[in-house]
Amino acid sequence: MSKQEENKKKEGGNSVMLKVATFIVDRRNLFFLLICIALIFCAIASRWVKVENDLAAYLPDSAETSRGISLMNDQFITYGSARLMVTNITYDEACAICDGIEERDDVTLVSFGDGSDHYNDFSALYDITFAYPEDDERCLDGLDEIKASLEGYDIYVSTSMGDQAAETIAQEMKVVSALVVVVVLSVLIFTSSTYAEVPVLLLTFGASAVLAAGTNFFLGTISFVSDSVTIVLQLALSVDYAIIFCNRYKEEHQTLGIREADIVALSKAIPEIFSSSLTTIGGLIAMMFMQYGIGKDMAICLIKAIFFSLLSVFLLMPGLIMVFGKAMDKTKHKSFIPKISFIGKFDHMTRFVIPPVFVLLVIGAFYLSNNCPYVYGYSKIVTPVRNESQIADEMIANAFGESNFVALIVPAGNYEKEAELMRALEARDEVDHCQGLANTEAIDGYMLTDGLSAREFSETFNVDYEVSELLYMAYAINDENYAKIINGFSGYKIPLIDIVMFLHKEVEEGYVTLDDDLMETLDEANAQMQMAKDQLQGEDYSRMLVYLNLPQEGDETFAFLDEMHEIAGKYYDGEENVLVTGESTSQYDLKKTFARDNLVVSIVSILAVLSVLLFTFLSAGMPVLLILVIQGAIWINFSFPTLQHTYLFFMGYLIVSSIQMGANIDYAIVISGRYTELRKIMSKKEACIETLNFAFPTIITSGSMMVLSGFAIGRLSSDATICGIGQCLGRGTLISIGLVMFVLPQILMVGEKIIEKTSFEVSVPIKLDRGFGTVRVDGMVRGQINGYVVGEMHALVKGDIAAVVTMGSLREVPPDDGTVKEIEGEVRS
C-alpha cells in the first residue's frame, strides 16, 4: 500500500471502525460460509412458518370477539358447512341434485326448498352441513367430490373451511414478487453507473430477504399480512442501505484500490447507514404500541427484516464487492439520471408562494383525512383483482341476498328463557330469524327443548306407556329427582332432546331393547339431536344464531349489537353474562381498537422520528419542518379515499402511516442536510439547485422502487388488507417525493431564520493555524485556499492556508516539495 493510500485509509473513520471494516473485508470467505449456512437453514425453515389467516385472532384478549371465540372453542363444535349455488338449472334438476347430495354419508343436512331463499331465477342454493368438524380434512374432501360430481354445471361455492384464501394470496404474492424483481432490476440498471454493481445489489437484497423470511420460524406464528408483504416492503424500505455503501465505495475507489476503497467505504458507511435506519425503525416501533396485535406482529417482522438488511450490507456486500470489483471497473457507463436544475429554479422562484399554499393544503387534507371512510371488514371493499371465493360470494349475494348472522352466547340450563329471548329478538325489525335448540323442530311439531310427558313420548315414538314410565323413572333416578318417583309421572315432563339422548344411551349400554324399526328411528333422531347439541349447547353455555336484516358493518349494525346485549341481559341478570360474536362483532371490536391505535401510532411515530432528527440536525426547528412535510404527505394521502368516495380498510392507515413517516422522512433528511451545508457558501438559488441535483438520484432510486412495489401489490392482490396497504404505500410515497422536491426546498429557504434560531449546535475551534507551500487537506473545508473552496476534498494544495479547524486536526507532514501540512476534519478559514 502506498503512503497516499495509507493516509487515505486513516481518514476512513476512527480506528475502531477501520479495524472492524478490515476484519470484515479480509475475512470475507468466513462470512460467505456463515451466510451460506444461514441461507440454507432459512430456505428450509421458511416452509415451517405458521401463518394465521384470521384477523380477529389479533384482537386483544379483552375484546368481545376474542372472549367469544375462546368460549365457543371450549364449549361447542362447529361442523363443516358450505353454500353451493348452481346456476342455469330447472327446479326439478335442482331437486335431483339435492337428493344426490343428501345421500352422501359425509353430509348430515342439506337445506333446500322451493322458496326464493333457495331457488331464484333458475339458480339453486344449497346450505350443506357435513358430518365432521370444520377443521376435519374429510369436509374438504367431501366438498371436492360434490364439486366434481357437478362438473358441467355452473357452480359457485362459499365456505370458511380450509385455507383457500391463504393459497390464493400466496399465488398472488409470487406474481407480485416476480414483478418487483423486474422493477428493481430495471431501476438499478437505470440509476447505476456500472452494470456489474447490479448483481452485487441483487445478491445482497436476496440474501437479506431469505434470512428475514426463514427466521420468522422463531416467531412461531405470523399473520398472513406480514407473511405476504414483508419481503416486498423490506426491499422498498432498506434499498437505500446497499446503495449508500455502493456509492461510498465508488467514491473511494476513484483514488484507492479495490480492497482499500472497500475498507474505507465500509468504515464510513456503517455509522451513516445505521443512522439512516433509525428513522425507519422509529416509525415501525409505533406499530408495536397498537392494541390490535397485528401491528406488533408486522412491526417485529419488518424491524427484523431491516436488521437482516443491515447485516447483509455490512457482512456480505463487502465480500461481493471484492468478487465483482474488477467487473465493476470494466462495465462503467454514463449515468442515465438527468440533472433537474429546472426544478431548483422553479422552487426558488415560488419560495414565497408554495409555503402558504402548502399550509392551506395541509389544513384541508387534515380535515379530509379525518373523514376518511374507514371500514373494518371486506364486505364494502372492491379490489382490482377478484379471486374465486370473492366471485362466488358476490354471485350468491346477487342472486339470494347477503347473509349476516351473529352467535348469541348465554348461560345454559334454561330452555324457557332461551325460547323467550329468541321470540323477543325475532320481534325486532333488525332480525330475520333466530336458530337455537328451543326453536328447532324435531318431530311431530315438537321443538327439541319442548317438554314431553311419558304419555306424549309413548304416543310420539309408538312405545308402550309402561315402557315410557320405566324410561322416565330411570331418567328421574339418573337426575336424582326422587320426588317425581314418589309423586308420580303424570305431570313430569322432560325436554325431548334430553329424553331421546338418554334413551339412546340406555340402549347402547344394554339396559333397554327396542325393535329394529324403532331403533332405526331412534338412531336417526339421536344423531340429529347430538349434532344440534354439539353446535348449540355446551356444558355451561348455550349458543343461538341470530340472522340479521342488517349489513355486516355500519353504525346501525353496531348500535343493534349493543341493543342485543341489553335485551339478552334482561333474561340473564346483566349484559356481562352475554356474549355476541360474529363478523359484525369482530368489525365492531376493530373499530373500537382503531380509535385508540390511530392516536397512539401517530404520536409515537412522530416522537420517535423527532428524537432521531433532533440529534441528527442539533436543531429544534429543522425536525419540526421535516415532520410537517411528511405528516402533510400522510394527510394528503388519506384524503384521496374521502374525495373518491371509496372505502379504505382501517389497517391500511395504521401500517402505511407508520412506514411513510419512518421511511419517507429519509428523503427530506437528504435534501435538508445537503441544503444546510451548501447554504453556508452559496446563495439560496444555487444551494437549492445543487441540492436537488445531488439528492435526485438517491430519491428516484429508492422512491421509485417503493412506489412501483406498492402499486404492484395494490393492483395484483385480491385481499383487501394487502391491497389497501399497497395502494396507500405507493400513493403516499409518490406524494412524499413530490413534496420534498417541490415544497420542502421553499420551506427551507423561507424558514432559515427559524432553523438558525432554534439550533443548539456548539462549534468550538480546536486551533487556528496557517500553512504555506504544499499542504494536504482532507475533510470538510470552508475558507480561502488560493480560491474559495467548500466541500469534502482529498487533495494537495500549494499556497497559503488560514483556517479554523472545528473538527479534526491540522498537522505537519514530511514535505516532498516545500512545506506540507495535512489537515483532517471540518475546516473553516
XYZ file of N, CA and C in Angstrom, residues 67-69 71-72 75-76 407-411 541-544 568 572 577-581:
69
model
N -63.024 -13.152 23.436
C -63.627 -13.928 24.518
C -64.670 -14.901 23.973
N -65.425 -14.440 22.981
C -66.454 -15.304 22.408
C -65.869 -16.486 21.651
N -64.823 -16.223 20.866
C -64.191 -17.305 20.099
C -63.566 -18.324 21.049
N -64.446 -19.000 24.127
C -65.502 -19.758 24.792
C -66.147 -20.768 23.843
N -66.385 -20.369 22.602
C -67.012 -21.279 21.646
C -66.112 -22.469 21.331
N -66.618 -24.771 24.296
C -67.957 -25.278 24.630
C -68.683 -25.961 23.470
N -68.378 -25.590 22.263
C -69.173 -26.059 21.130
C -68.302 -26.692 20.046
N -73.568 -15.002 16.618
C -73.854 -16.019 17.628
C -74.062 -15.324 18.970
N -75.203 -15.613 19.585
C -75.518 -15.062 20.903
C -75.279 -16.161 21.937
N -74.353 -15.915 22.865
C -73.951 -16.928 23.846
C -74.480 -16.516 25.226
N -75.242 -17.435 25.836
C -75.850 -17.160 27.140
C -75.621 -18.361 28.055
N -75.754 -18.179 29.371
C -75.612 -19.318 30.283
C -76.632 -20.416 29.967
N -72.708 -23.150 28.580
C -73.324 -22.084 27.790
C -74.140 -22.652 26.631
N -75.129 -21.865 26.215
C -75.906 -22.178 25.025
C -75.620 -21.134 23.956
N -75.737 -21.560 22.715
C -75.463 -20.664 21.592
C -76.695 -20.575 20.703
N -77.055 -19.364 20.353
C -78.160 -19.127 19.420
C -77.643 -18.330 18.231
N -80.772 -9.292 25.887
C -80.416 -10.580 26.494
C -80.095 -10.415 27.973
N -80.751 -12.659 31.672
C -79.609 -13.356 32.281
C -78.838 -12.471 33.257
N -73.106 -11.242 31.380
C -73.281 -12.687 31.235
C -73.607 -13.088 29.807
N -73.541 -12.126 28.882
C -73.941 -12.366 27.490
C -72.792 -12.004 26.567
N -72.568 -12.806 25.551
C -71.561 -12.511 24.534
C -72.193 -12.607 23.155
N -71.783 -11.721 22.270
C -72.220 -11.755 20.873
C -70.977 -11.836 20.005
N -70.900 -12.848 19.161
C -69.734 -12.994 18.279
C -70.191 -13.171 16.841
